Coordinates of C-alpha atoms (C1' of nucleotides) in Angstrom, one line a residue:
Chain A
M97 CA 0.0 0.0 0.2
A98 CA 0.9 3.4 -0.8
I99 CA 3.1 5.5 1.8
L100 CA 1.1 8.6 1.8
H101 CA -1.9 6.3 2.0
E102 CA -1.0 5.1 5.5
V103 CA 0.3 8.4 6.4
Q104 CA -3.6 9.7 5.8
S105 CA -5.2 6.5 7.7
R106 CA -3.3 7.2 10.3
L107 CA -4.1 10.9 10.6
R108 CA -7.4 10.5 10.4
R109 CA -7.7 7.9 12.8
A110 CA -6.1 10.1 15.3
V111 CA -8.1 13.0 14.4
A112 CA -11.3 11.0 14.9
E113 CA -10.0 9.6 18.5
A114 CA -9.0 13.1 19.3
A115 CA -12.7 14.5 18.3
G116 CA -14.3 11.6 20.5
R117 CA -11.8 12.7 23.5
S118 CA -13.4 16.1 22.8
G119 CA -16.8 15.0 23.0
L120 CA -17.4 15.2 19.7
T121 CA -18.5 12.6 16.9
L122 CA -16.5 12.5 14.0
Q123 CA -16.5 9.7 11.7
E124 CA -12.9 8.6 10.3
E125 CA -14.3 8.3 6.7
A126 CA -16.0 11.6 7.0
I127 CA -12.4 13.5 7.7
H128 CA -11.8 15.3 4.4
L129 CA -7.9 15.6 4.2
E130 CA -6.6 18.2 1.5
V131 CA -3.2 19.4 0.7
P132 CA -3.2 23.0 1.3
R133 CA -1.7 25.0 -1.7
E134 CA 0.5 26.8 0.6
K135 CA 3.4 25.2 2.3
R136 CA 3.0 27.0 5.5
Y137 CA -0.3 25.6 5.8
G138 CA 1.2 22.0 6.5
D139 CA 1.2 19.1 4.8
Y140 CA -2.5 17.9 5.0
A141 CA -5.2 19.9 6.4
T142 CA -8.7 19.5 6.9
N143 CA -12.1 21.2 7.4
A144 CA -14.1 19.2 9.7
A145 CA -14.0 21.3 12.7
M146 CA -16.3 23.8 10.4
Q147 CA -18.1 20.6 9.1
L148 CA -18.8 19.8 12.8
A149 CA -19.9 23.3 13.7
K150 CA -23.3 23.4 12.1
T151 CA -24.3 20.2 14.0
F152 CA -22.4 20.9 17.5
R153 CA -23.7 24.9 17.4
R154 CA -20.4 25.8 18.6
P155 CA -17.7 28.1 16.4
P156 CA -15.3 26.1 14.3
R157 CA -12.4 27.7 15.8
A158 CA -13.4 26.5 19.2
L159 CA -13.9 23.0 18.0
A160 CA -10.5 23.1 16.0
E161 CA -9.0 24.0 19.1
A162 CA -10.4 21.5 21.2
I163 CA -9.6 18.7 18.5
A164 CA -6.0 20.3 18.0
G165 CA -5.4 20.1 21.8
A166 CA -6.9 16.4 22.5
L167 CA -4.7 15.0 19.2
D168 CA -2.0 12.4 20.4
L169 CA 1.0 13.8 17.7
E170 CA 3.0 11.0 18.0
A171 CA 0.2 8.8 17.3
A172 CA -0.5 10.9 14.3
G173 CA 2.5 11.0 13.1
L174 CA 3.1 14.9 13.0
D175 CA 5.4 17.4 14.2
K176 CA 2.6 19.8 15.2
V177 CA -0.5 20.9 14.5
E178 CA -2.4 24.6 14.1
V179 CA -5.2 25.8 13.6
A180 CA -6.0 28.7 11.3
G181 CA -8.5 30.9 9.4
P182 CA -12.0 30.4 10.0
G183 CA -11.3 26.9 11.4
F184 CA -8.7 24.6 9.7
L185 CA -6.6 22.2 11.2
N186 CA -3.2 22.0 9.5
F187 CA -0.9 19.2 10.2
F188 CA 2.7 19.2 9.9
L189 CA 3.9 15.7 9.4
K190 CA 7.2 14.4 10.7
P191 CA 9.6 14.4 7.6
D192 CA 10.6 10.4 8.3
Y193 CA 7.8 9.6 5.8
L194 CA 9.6 11.0 3.2
G195 CA 12.3 8.3 2.8
D196 CA 9.5 5.8 2.7
I197 CA 8.4 7.1 -0.4
I198 CA 11.8 6.7 -2.0
R199 CA 12.1 3.4 -0.5
E200 CA 8.6 2.4 -1.6
I201 CA 9.3 3.8 -5.2
L202 CA 13.0 1.8 -5.6
R203 CA 10.9 -1.5 -4.1
E204 CA 8.0 -1.0 -6.4
K205 CA 10.0 0.2 -9.3
D206 CA 8.1 0.1 -12.9
R207 CA 5.2 -1.1 -10.4
Y208 CA 5.0 1.8 -8.7
G209 CA 1.6 3.1 -8.0
Q210 CA -0.1 0.2 -9.4
G211 CA -3.0 -0.3 -7.3
N212 CA -6.2 -2.6 -6.4
A213 CA -8.9 0.0 -6.2
G214 CA -10.6 -2.1 -9.3
G215 CA -10.9 -4.7 -7.8
G216 CA -11.0 -7.0 -10.8
R217 CA -14.0 -5.6 -11.7
R218 CA -14.8 -5.9 -15.5
V219 CA -14.8 -2.7 -17.7
Q220 CA -15.2 -2.5 -21.5
V221 CA -13.9 0.6 -23.4
E222 CA -15.3 0.7 -26.5
F223 CA -13.2 3.5 -28.7
V224 CA -12.2 4.6 -32.5
S225 CA -14.9 2.5 -33.6
A226 CA -14.9 4.5 -36.9
N227 CA -16.5 3.6 -40.0
P228 CA -14.4 1.6 -42.0
T229 CA -14.8 3.9 -45.4
G230 CA -11.6 5.9 -45.1
R231 CA -8.3 6.7 -43.4
L232 CA -8.5 7.4 -39.6
H233 CA -8.6 11.3 -39.1
V234 CA -7.2 13.6 -36.2
G235 CA -10.6 13.4 -34.2
H236 CA -10.0 9.6 -34.5
A237 CA -6.6 10.0 -33.2
R238 CA -7.8 12.2 -30.0
G239 CA -10.4 9.3 -29.4
A240 CA -7.7 6.7 -30.2
A241 CA -5.0 8.6 -27.6
Y242 CA -8.0 8.8 -25.0
G243 CA -9.9 5.4 -24.8
D244 CA -6.3 3.8 -24.9
A245 CA -4.8 5.8 -22.2
L246 CA -7.8 5.2 -19.9
S247 CA -7.6 1.8 -20.4
R248 CA -4.2 1.5 -19.5
M249 CA -5.0 3.6 -16.4
L250 CA -7.9 1.6 -15.1
Q251 CA -5.8 -1.7 -15.8
W252 CA -3.2 -0.1 -13.9
I253 CA -5.7 0.7 -10.6
G254 CA -7.3 -3.3 -10.9
Y255 CA -10.0 -3.2 -13.3
D256 CA -10.2 -5.9 -15.8
V257 CA -10.0 -3.9 -19.0
T258 CA -11.4 -5.3 -22.4
R259 CA -10.5 -2.7 -25.5
E260 CA -13.1 -3.1 -28.1
Y261 CA -13.4 -1.5 -31.5
Y262 CA -16.8 -1.6 -33.2
I263 CA -16.9 -1.9 -37.0
N264 CA -19.8 -0.5 -38.9
D265 CA -19.5 -3.4 -41.8
A266 CA -23.1 -3.3 -42.6
G267 CA -25.9 -1.0 -43.5
N268 CA -25.9 1.7 -45.9
Q269 CA -22.1 3.6 -45.6
V270 CA -20.6 0.4 -46.6
H271 CA -23.0 0.2 -49.5
N272 CA -21.8 3.4 -50.4
L273 CA -18.1 2.6 -50.0
T274 CA -18.9 -0.6 -52.4
K275 CA -20.4 1.7 -55.1
S276 CA -17.7 4.1 -54.5
L277 CA -14.9 1.4 -54.9
E278 CA -16.7 0.2 -58.1
A279 CA -16.4 3.2 -59.6
R280 CA -13.0 3.9 -58.8
Y281 CA -12.3 0.3 -60.0
F282 CA -13.6 0.9 -63.5
Q283 CA -11.7 4.2 -63.8
A284 CA -8.7 2.6 -63.0
L285 CA -9.4 0.5 -65.7
G286 CA -9.8 3.6 -67.9
Q287 CA -13.5 3.5 -68.1
D288 CA -15.7 7.0 -67.7
V289 CA -17.8 5.5 -64.7
P290 CA -19.4 8.5 -62.6
M291 CA -19.0 8.0 -58.7
P292 CA -22.3 7.3 -56.9
E293 CA -23.6 11.0 -55.4
D294 CA -23.4 9.6 -51.5
G295 CA -20.0 8.2 -52.6
Y296 CA -16.4 8.7 -50.6
F297 CA -14.4 10.6 -52.4
G298 CA -11.1 10.0 -50.6
R299 CA -7.6 9.1 -51.9
D300 CA -7.4 5.9 -50.3
I301 CA -9.9 4.5 -52.4
V302 CA -8.6 5.6 -55.5
E303 CA -5.4 4.1 -54.0
L304 CA -7.0 0.9 -53.4
A305 CA -8.9 0.8 -56.6
E306 CA -5.6 1.2 -58.6
R307 CA -3.6 -1.4 -56.6
M308 CA -6.5 -3.7 -57.4
V309 CA -6.0 -3.1 -60.7
R310 CA -2.2 -3.3 -60.5
E311 CA -2.5 -6.9 -58.3
E312 CA -5.7 -8.5 -60.0
G313 CA -6.5 -6.6 -63.5
D314 CA -10.0 -7.0 -64.5
R315 CA -11.0 -9.7 -62.3
Y316 CA -14.1 -8.1 -61.1
A317 CA -15.0 -6.3 -64.2
R318 CA -15.5 -9.8 -65.6
M319 CA -17.6 -10.8 -62.9
D320 CA -21.6 -10.5 -63.1
G321 CA -23.3 -7.7 -61.1
G322 CA -24.4 -9.6 -57.7
E323 CA -20.7 -11.4 -57.5
R324 CA -18.8 -8.1 -58.3
Y325 CA -20.7 -6.5 -55.7
E326 CA -20.1 -9.0 -53.3
A327 CA -16.6 -9.3 -53.7
L328 CA -15.8 -6.0 -53.9
R329 CA -17.6 -5.1 -50.7
E330 CA -15.4 -7.4 -48.9
R331 CA -12.3 -6.2 -50.7
A332 CA -13.4 -2.8 -49.4
L333 CA -14.1 -3.4 -45.8
E334 CA -10.8 -5.4 -45.8
G335 CA -8.7 -2.8 -47.5
M336 CA -10.1 0.1 -45.1
L337 CA -9.7 -2.1 -42.1
A338 CA -6.1 -2.8 -42.6
Q339 CA -5.5 0.8 -43.0
I340 CA -7.2 1.7 -39.9
R341 CA -5.3 -1.1 -37.9
E342 CA -1.9 -0.6 -39.3
D343 CA -2.4 3.5 -38.3
L344 CA -3.4 2.4 -34.9
E345 CA -0.5 0.1 -34.3
R346 CA 1.8 2.6 -35.3
F347 CA -0.4 4.9 -32.7
R348 CA 0.5 1.9 -30.0
V349 CA -2.9 1.3 -29.8
R350 CA -4.3 -2.4 -29.7
F351 CA -7.8 -3.7 -29.3
D352 CA -8.8 -7.0 -27.4
L353 CA -11.9 -7.2 -29.8
W354 CA -12.9 -5.9 -33.2
F355 CA -16.6 -6.3 -33.2
S356 CA -18.5 -6.8 -36.4
E357 CA -21.8 -5.0 -36.8
R358 CA -22.4 -7.6 -39.0
S359 CA -22.0 -10.5 -37.0
L360 CA -25.4 -8.7 -35.0
Y361 CA -27.0 -9.5 -38.3
E362 CA -26.0 -12.8 -39.0
S363 CA -26.5 -14.6 -35.3
G364 CA -30.0 -12.9 -35.2
A365 CA -29.2 -10.5 -32.3
V366 CA -30.7 -7.6 -34.3
S367 CA -34.0 -8.9 -34.6
E368 CA -33.9 -10.4 -31.3
T369 CA -33.2 -7.4 -30.0
V370 CA -36.2 -5.5 -31.1
D371 CA -38.3 -8.4 -30.0
R372 CA -36.9 -8.1 -26.7
L373 CA -38.3 -4.5 -26.5
R374 CA -41.5 -5.4 -28.1
E375 CA -42.1 -7.9 -25.5
R376 CA -41.2 -5.3 -22.6
G377 CA -43.5 -3.1 -24.5
W378 CA -41.4 -0.3 -25.7
V379 CA -42.6 -1.0 -29.5
Y380 CA -45.5 0.2 -31.4
E381 CA -46.1 0.6 -35.3
A382 CA -47.1 3.4 -36.9
E383 CA -46.5 4.9 -40.7
G384 CA -45.7 1.8 -41.6
A385 CA -42.4 1.9 -39.3
V386 CA -41.5 0.3 -36.1
W387 CA -40.8 2.9 -33.6
F388 CA -38.9 2.7 -30.2
R389 CA -41.1 4.6 -27.1
S390 CA -37.9 6.3 -26.0
S391 CA -39.3 9.8 -25.6
S392 CA -40.6 8.2 -22.4
L393 CA -37.2 7.5 -21.1
G394 CA -35.9 10.9 -21.5
D395 CA -35.4 11.1 -25.2
D396 CA -36.8 13.9 -27.2
K397 CA -39.0 11.7 -29.3
D398 CA -39.3 8.3 -30.3
R399 CA -37.0 6.4 -32.7
V400 CA -37.7 4.2 -35.8
L401 CA -36.4 0.9 -35.4
V402 CA -37.4 -0.9 -38.5
K403 CA -38.0 1.6 -41.4
G404 CA -41.2 1.5 -43.8
D405 CA -38.8 -0.4 -46.4
G406 CA -38.1 -3.1 -43.6
S407 CA -34.7 -2.2 -43.2
Y408 CA -33.1 -1.4 -39.8
T409 CA -31.8 2.2 -39.0
Y410 CA -28.6 2.6 -37.5
L411 CA -29.8 2.7 -34.4
T412 CA -31.2 -0.8 -34.3
P413 CA -27.6 -2.9 -34.5
D414 CA -26.4 -0.3 -32.0
I415 CA -28.6 -1.2 -29.4
A416 CA -28.4 -4.8 -30.3
Y417 CA -24.6 -4.1 -29.5
H418 CA -25.3 -2.8 -26.3
R419 CA -27.3 -5.3 -25.3
N420 CA -24.6 -7.6 -26.2
K421 CA -22.3 -5.5 -24.1
F422 CA -24.4 -6.2 -21.1
E423 CA -24.8 -9.5 -21.5
R424 CA -21.1 -10.2 -21.4
G425 CA -21.3 -9.3 -18.0
F426 CA -19.2 -6.0 -18.0
D427 CA -19.5 -4.1 -14.5
R428 CA -19.3 -0.9 -16.4
I429 CA -19.2 -0.1 -20.1
I430 CA -17.3 3.1 -21.4
N431 CA -18.2 4.7 -24.8
V432 CA -15.5 7.1 -26.3
W433 CA -17.9 9.1 -28.9
G434 CA -17.0 12.3 -30.9
Q435 CA -19.1 15.0 -29.5
D436 CA -21.0 15.1 -33.0
H437 CA -22.6 11.9 -31.9
H438 CA -23.9 13.8 -28.2
G439 CA -27.5 13.6 -29.4
Y440 CA -27.2 9.8 -29.4
V441 CA -26.1 9.4 -26.0
Q442 CA -29.9 9.6 -24.6
R443 CA -31.2 7.2 -26.9
I444 CA -29.2 4.6 -26.5
K445 CA -29.4 5.0 -22.4
A446 CA -32.9 4.8 -23.2
A447 CA -32.6 1.6 -25.0
V448 CA -30.7 0.0 -22.3
Q449 CA -33.0 0.8 -19.6
A450 CA -35.6 -0.1 -22.0
L451 CA -34.0 -3.7 -22.5
G452 CA -34.1 -4.0 -18.3
Y453 CA -30.3 -3.0 -17.7
D454 CA -29.1 -0.3 -15.4
P455 CA -27.9 2.7 -17.7
D456 CA -25.8 3.9 -15.2
R457 CA -23.4 0.9 -15.5
L458 CA -22.8 2.8 -19.5
T459 CA -20.9 5.7 -19.5
V460 CA -20.5 7.8 -22.9
Q461 CA -17.5 10.0 -22.7
L462 CA -17.6 12.3 -25.1
C463 CA -14.2 13.7 -26.9
Q464 CA -14.6 17.6 -28.1
L465 CA -13.0 18.6 -31.3
V466 CA -9.3 19.2 -32.4
A467 CA -8.6 22.3 -34.6
L468 CA -5.3 22.0 -36.1
Y469 CA -3.0 25.3 -36.9
R470 CA -0.1 25.1 -39.4
H471 CA 1.8 28.7 -39.4
G472 CA -1.1 30.0 -37.2
E473 CA -3.6 28.9 -39.5
L474 CA -6.8 26.5 -39.3
V475 CA -5.9 23.2 -40.9
R476 CA -9.3 22.2 -41.7
M477 CA -10.5 18.5 -42.2
S478 CA -13.0 17.1 -44.0
K479 CA -13.1 13.2 -44.8
R480 CA -15.4 13.9 -48.0
T481 CA -13.4 16.5 -50.0
G482 CA -10.0 14.2 -49.4
N483 CA -8.6 17.6 -47.8
A484 CA -8.4 15.4 -44.4
V485 CA -5.6 15.7 -42.0
T486 CA -5.5 12.0 -41.5
M487 CA -4.0 10.5 -38.0
A488 CA -0.7 8.8 -40.4
E489 CA -0.3 12.6 -41.6
L490 CA -0.2 14.0 -38.0
M491 CA 2.2 11.0 -37.0
D492 CA 4.6 11.7 -39.8
E493 CA 4.2 15.3 -39.2
V494 CA 4.8 15.5 -35.4
G495 CA 5.6 12.0 -34.4
V496 CA 3.6 9.6 -32.1
D497 CA 5.1 11.2 -28.9
A498 CA 3.8 14.5 -29.5
A499 CA 0.7 13.6 -31.2
R500 CA -0.5 11.5 -27.9
Y501 CA 1.0 14.0 -25.4
F502 CA -0.7 16.9 -26.9
L503 CA -4.0 15.1 -27.8
L504 CA -4.0 13.9 -23.9
R505 CA -2.9 17.1 -22.6
R506 CA -6.4 18.4 -22.3
S507 CA -9.3 17.4 -20.8
H508 CA -11.4 15.2 -23.3
D509 CA -14.3 17.4 -23.0
T510 CA -12.6 21.0 -24.2
H511 CA -11.8 21.6 -27.5
I512 CA -8.3 21.7 -28.4
D513 CA -6.1 23.7 -30.7
F514 CA -3.5 21.8 -31.7
D515 CA -0.4 23.6 -33.0
L516 CA 1.4 21.6 -35.3
D517 CA 4.7 23.9 -35.5
L518 CA 4.9 23.9 -31.3
A519 CA 4.8 19.6 -31.6
V520 CA 7.3 19.6 -33.9
S521 CA 9.7 22.1 -32.4
Q522 CA 12.3 21.2 -30.3
S523 CA 12.7 23.7 -27.9
N524 CA 11.8 25.0 -24.7
E525 CA 8.1 25.9 -25.8
N526 CA 7.4 22.2 -26.3
P527 CA 6.1 20.5 -23.1
V528 CA 6.7 16.7 -24.3
Y529 CA 10.2 17.4 -25.0
Y530 CA 10.3 19.2 -21.4
V531 CA 9.2 15.8 -19.4
Q532 CA 11.1 13.7 -21.9
Y533 CA 14.4 16.1 -21.3
A534 CA 13.7 15.1 -17.6
H535 CA 14.0 11.6 -18.3
A536 CA 17.0 11.6 -20.5
R537 CA 19.1 13.8 -17.7
I538 CA 18.5 11.2 -15.0
C539 CA 19.6 8.3 -17.4
S540 CA 22.6 10.5 -18.3
M541 CA 23.5 10.8 -14.5
L542 CA 22.7 7.4 -13.8
R543 CA 25.3 6.3 -16.4
Q544 CA 27.9 8.5 -14.8
A545 CA 27.2 6.8 -11.5
E546 CA 27.4 3.4 -12.9
D547 CA 30.6 2.3 -12.2
R548 CA 29.9 3.1 -8.4
F549 CA 27.7 0.5 -8.4
R550 CA 29.1 -2.3 -10.5
G551 CA 27.5 -5.4 -10.3
E552 CA 25.3 -4.4 -7.5
D553 CA 21.3 -3.8 -7.4
L554 CA 21.3 -0.4 -8.1
D555 CA 17.8 0.1 -6.3
A556 CA 18.4 -2.1 -3.5
R557 CA 21.7 -0.4 -2.8
L558 CA 20.4 3.1 -3.1
A559 CA 17.4 2.1 -0.7
Q560 CA 19.8 1.8 2.1
S561 CA 21.0 5.1 1.7
D562 CA 20.1 7.6 5.0
F563 CA 17.6 10.0 3.7
R564 CA 17.6 12.5 6.6
V565 CA 20.1 14.2 4.7
L566 CA 17.5 15.4 2.3
V567 CA 16.5 18.5 4.0
Q568 CA 16.7 21.2 1.4
D569 CA 13.1 22.6 0.2
A570 CA 14.0 21.1 -3.5
E571 CA 14.4 17.8 -2.1
R572 CA 11.2 17.6 0.0
D573 CA 9.2 19.4 -2.7
L574 CA 10.1 16.6 -5.1
I575 CA 9.6 13.8 -2.7
R576 CA 6.2 14.8 -1.3
W577 CA 5.2 15.0 -5.0
L578 CA 6.4 11.9 -5.7
G579 CA 4.5 10.0 -3.1
F580 CA 1.3 11.7 -4.7
F581 CA 1.6 9.7 -7.5
P582 CA -0.3 6.6 -6.6
Q583 CA -3.5 8.4 -5.6
E584 CA -3.4 10.9 -8.5
V585 CA -3.2 7.9 -10.9
E586 CA -6.1 6.4 -8.7
E587 CA -8.1 9.3 -8.9
A588 CA -7.4 10.2 -12.8
A589 CA -8.3 6.8 -13.7
E590 CA -11.8 7.0 -11.7
S591 CA -12.3 10.2 -13.2
L592 CA -11.8 9.1 -16.5
S593 CA -9.2 12.4 -16.9
P594 CA -6.0 10.9 -18.1
H595 CA -4.8 14.7 -18.7
R596 CA -4.5 14.5 -14.8
V597 CA -1.4 12.2 -15.5
V598 CA -0.1 14.6 -18.0
H599 CA -0.2 17.5 -15.3
Y600 CA 1.0 15.0 -12.8
I601 CA 4.2 14.5 -14.9
E602 CA 4.3 17.9 -16.0
E603 CA 4.9 19.0 -12.4
L604 CA 6.6 16.1 -11.8
A605 CA 9.5 17.2 -14.5
K606 CA 9.4 20.8 -13.3
K607 CA 10.0 19.8 -9.7
F608 CA 13.2 17.7 -10.8
H609 CA 14.5 20.5 -12.9
S610 CA 14.4 22.9 -10.2
F611 CA 16.0 20.2 -7.9
Y612 CA 18.8 19.6 -10.3
T613 CA 19.5 23.2 -10.7
S614 CA 19.8 23.9 -6.6
C615 CA 21.5 20.7 -5.7
R616 CA 24.3 18.9 -6.9
V617 CA 24.4 15.0 -7.0
L618 CA 27.2 13.8 -8.5
G619 CA 30.3 14.4 -6.8
E620 CA 28.9 15.4 -3.3
E621 CA 29.7 13.6 0.3
P622 CA 28.9 9.9 -0.1
A623 CA 25.9 10.0 2.2
V624 CA 24.4 12.9 0.1
E625 CA 25.3 11.7 -3.2
A626 CA 23.3 8.3 -2.1
A627 CA 20.6 9.8 -1.1
R628 CA 20.2 12.1 -3.9
L629 CA 20.9 9.4 -6.3
A630 CA 18.0 7.4 -4.8
L631 CA 15.5 10.7 -5.3
V632 CA 17.2 10.6 -8.8
R633 CA 16.5 7.0 -9.4
A634 CA 12.9 7.2 -7.7
V635 CA 11.8 10.3 -10.0
Q636 CA 13.1 8.0 -13.1
W637 CA 10.6 5.2 -12.2
T638 CA 8.0 7.6 -11.6
L639 CA 8.5 9.5 -15.1
R640 CA 8.5 6.0 -16.7
V641 CA 5.3 4.9 -15.4
G642 CA 3.5 8.2 -15.9
L643 CA 4.9 8.2 -19.4
D644 CA 3.7 4.8 -19.9
L645 CA 0.5 5.4 -18.8
I646 CA -0.4 7.9 -21.5
G647 CA 1.8 6.0 -24.0
V648 CA 4.4 8.0 -24.7
A649 CA 8.1 6.9 -24.9
A650 CA 10.7 7.7 -21.9
P651 CA 13.8 8.0 -23.8
E652 CA 17.2 7.5 -22.5
Q653 CA 18.7 9.8 -24.6
M654 CA 17.4 12.7 -26.9
Chain B
rG295 C1' -36.3 27.3 -31.9
rU296 C1' -35.1 22.7 -28.4
rG297 C1' -31.1 19.8 -26.0
rC298 C1' -25.6 19.2 -24.6
rC299 C1' -20.7 21.2 -24.1
rC300 C1' -17.5 25.6 -23.2
rG301 C1' -16.3 30.8 -21.5
rU302 C1' -10.4 31.7 -16.0
rA303 C1' -3.7 35.9 -17.4
rG304 C1' -2.1 38.8 -24.1
rC305 C1' -2.9 33.2 -26.4
rU306 C1' -3.3 27.9 -24.8
rC307 C1' -5.1 25.8 -20.8
rA308 C1' -5.1 23.5 -15.1
rG309 C1' -7.9 24.1 -10.6
rC310 C1' -7.6 17.4 -6.8
rU311 C1' -15.8 16.9 -7.2
rG312 C1' -17.5 24.0 -1.9
rG313 C1' -11.9 26.2 0.8
rA314 C1' -7.3 30.3 2.9
rU315 C1' -3.5 35.5 -1.2
rA316 C1' -7.3 32.0 -8.3
rG317 C1' -2.4 28.5 -11.0
rA318 C1' 1.3 26.6 -15.2
rG319 C1' 3.2 27.0 -20.0
rC320 C1' 3.9 30.1 -23.8
rG321 C1' 4.5 35.6 -25.1
rU322 C1' 7.0 39.7 -22.8
rU323 C1' 10.8 41.8 -19.1
rU324 C1' 15.6 40.5 -16.1
rG325 C1' 19.0 37.4 -14.4
rA326 C1' 22.3 32.6 -14.1
rC327 C1' 26.3 27.7 -18.2
rU328 C1' 35.7 27.1 -16.8
rA329 C1' 31.6 20.3 -12.2
rC330 C1' 26.2 15.9 -13.0
rG331 C1' 22.8 17.4 -20.4
rA332 C1' 21.0 25.6 -20.9
rA333 C1' 15.5 20.7 -24.9
rU334 C1' 17.3 23.8 -18.3
rC335 C1' 16.8 27.3 -13.7
rA336 C1' 15.6 31.9 -11.0
rA337 C1' 12.6 36.4 -10.8
rA338 C1' 8.6 40.2 -12.4
rA339 C1' 4.6 42.1 -14.6
rG340 C1' 0.4 40.4 -16.3
rG341 C1' -7.1 38.4 -13.5
rU342 C1' -14.2 42.5 -11.7
rC343 C1' -12.6 33.4 -12.9
rG344 C1' -18.5 35.9 -19.7
rG345 C1' -22.4 39.7 -16.7
rG346 C1' -26.1 39.4 -12.9
rG347 C1' -28.9 36.9 -8.7
rG348 C1' -28.9 32.8 -5.2
rU349 C1' -27.3 28.9 -1.6
rU350 C1' -23.4 29.2 2.9
rC351 C1' -19.2 30.1 7.7
rG352 C1' -16.7 30.2 2.4
rA353 C1' -18.4 29.9 -4.7
rA354 C1' -14.0 29.4 -10.6
rU355 C1' -16.7 25.1 -8.2
rC356 C1' -23.8 23.8 -7.1
rC357 C1' -28.6 26.3 -8.5
rC358 C1' -31.4 30.2 -11.7
rU359 C1' -31.1 33.7 -15.4
rC360 C1' -29.2 36.7 -19.4
rC361 C1' -25.4 37.2 -23.1
rG362 C1' -21.2 34.9 -26.3
rG363 C1' -19.0 30.4 -28.9
rG364 C1' -19.1 25.3 -30.5
rC365 C1' -21.9 21.0 -31.8
rA366 C1' -26.5 18.1 -32.3
rC367 C1' -31.6 17.7 -33.5
rG368 C1' -33.3 12.2 -40.6
rC369 C1' -37.6 6.2 -41.7
rC370 C1' -28.6 8.9 -43.1
rA371 C1' -24.5 6.3 -40.3

RNA sequence: GUGCCCGUAGCUCAGCUGGAUAGAGCGUUUGACUACGAAUCAAAAGGUCGGGGGUUCGAAUCCCUCCGGGCACGCCA
């Protein structure tokens, strides 16, 4: 268990006991400990006295004084306690816990911060799920980075995570894709065939058609219509998916399951789902169509499930898919969608509820748009016009590390302005390098110290240092911050906020650089050198873990 | 028109689920390399947290309202 977690429990227990001795009732769990912004307010503070003031009808400061007076400093692990402001209790920890933090990290190494808050519960994260009708673009990259980092984090704190990509390989857009490929194919054979009106005009389909002509000649042209349609459809899906998979792999994103929409039709799950809804009384027929009475479950209006021509709307297989997710028994289901799908959330939640499942087990996280800027100008992206800025281009231009880092740096629900020039600039303006540089700097130091520890277990050896020599502000700030990591990761994961990990490591790098400038390491007297090397090593491990959680590399040199 | 998201320093954004004097990076200004990587550090200036009301010991945070921006509102997917 993380050191600070123990420190906090001990403190809470002592405060609750002190309150008890003062004739107050205070549950340990109800004591909210916070880290004050300013150092002079101590390591931890609590507003417990202010909370109690109302129930006991006494001034908060008097209550705080009473608790402080009754507090067993030794049992609480404190140097001192102060009452401040309107009735805050400010706690000043005995500094020996700082050494415990370093020892814990050197023991845990690349598992530092790993936890079991998830308790093995099963979570499914569905993300990207772009239609296989073209290359992935920058918006998908954001969803990919977000979903992937989220999955890594949830896994890290003990959830059993399944990453899933839902392939829309049935329905109208596949039809349009097939017709588009057909047209491009004939064009590639030199025939003047017009593109379908709803076709996909992307370069990638042209390229696929040309490749097919190169590799397979006119064999599709010789087929009869129906046969050709089937073959081209398979070829198109296969081609598009291969491309998508390739882009994602390069972006360091892998899925446990690629779930096919078509499989829901083939297994009969789609029609079964409509039957199920009907049995439960959520379906009616009107104007020649089959409707879902979603408006009585919070949706704006009722939705069509089966169109007048007998075919299903997009919604219906999607409901079937979500039914399938719940049938697989996930404790929690997380969908990562683009902001433009937000109108869809209520519909799916209504459907989940109508099927008898708990809609609160489903969370839909909407990623806001990404606007690209190059040379200060907005770069428009449009899949249809062929001017799309694809995910592949983004990776070509700024690299995977910078792309992931910038996309994850901001909360998923805020609009991002992505400055391409900044992301590639190898300068102090670029936060990716700032963090990576801290890691590379540490590697360089440890390389130089290597000969002192030849043949020894570096971490075990360093952990034996006497950490009481670390008394500088810069050292203690840094160690304290290292100690926050496990809790920070847990909170970031539970609140589905990878950007908090980014902020954490950025702050860690900042504190490290600051320490580096004010505290010499190599060549100091042996006891100080050893303790500082241990600290530096602890920072290295923590940076590695943090960077890995967001899928960014921790380079040994730059 | 209806619904969702957003509005915090010149710019881009944090703000730990209600706490103390609202933070960071960039940009601007000033300073620091004859020892561990200057892709770095130290410091300064910069704010009526969109406006107005409310809830309370206490609000950037919760509620109402207005203003401004984005997105969505198909028997498309």
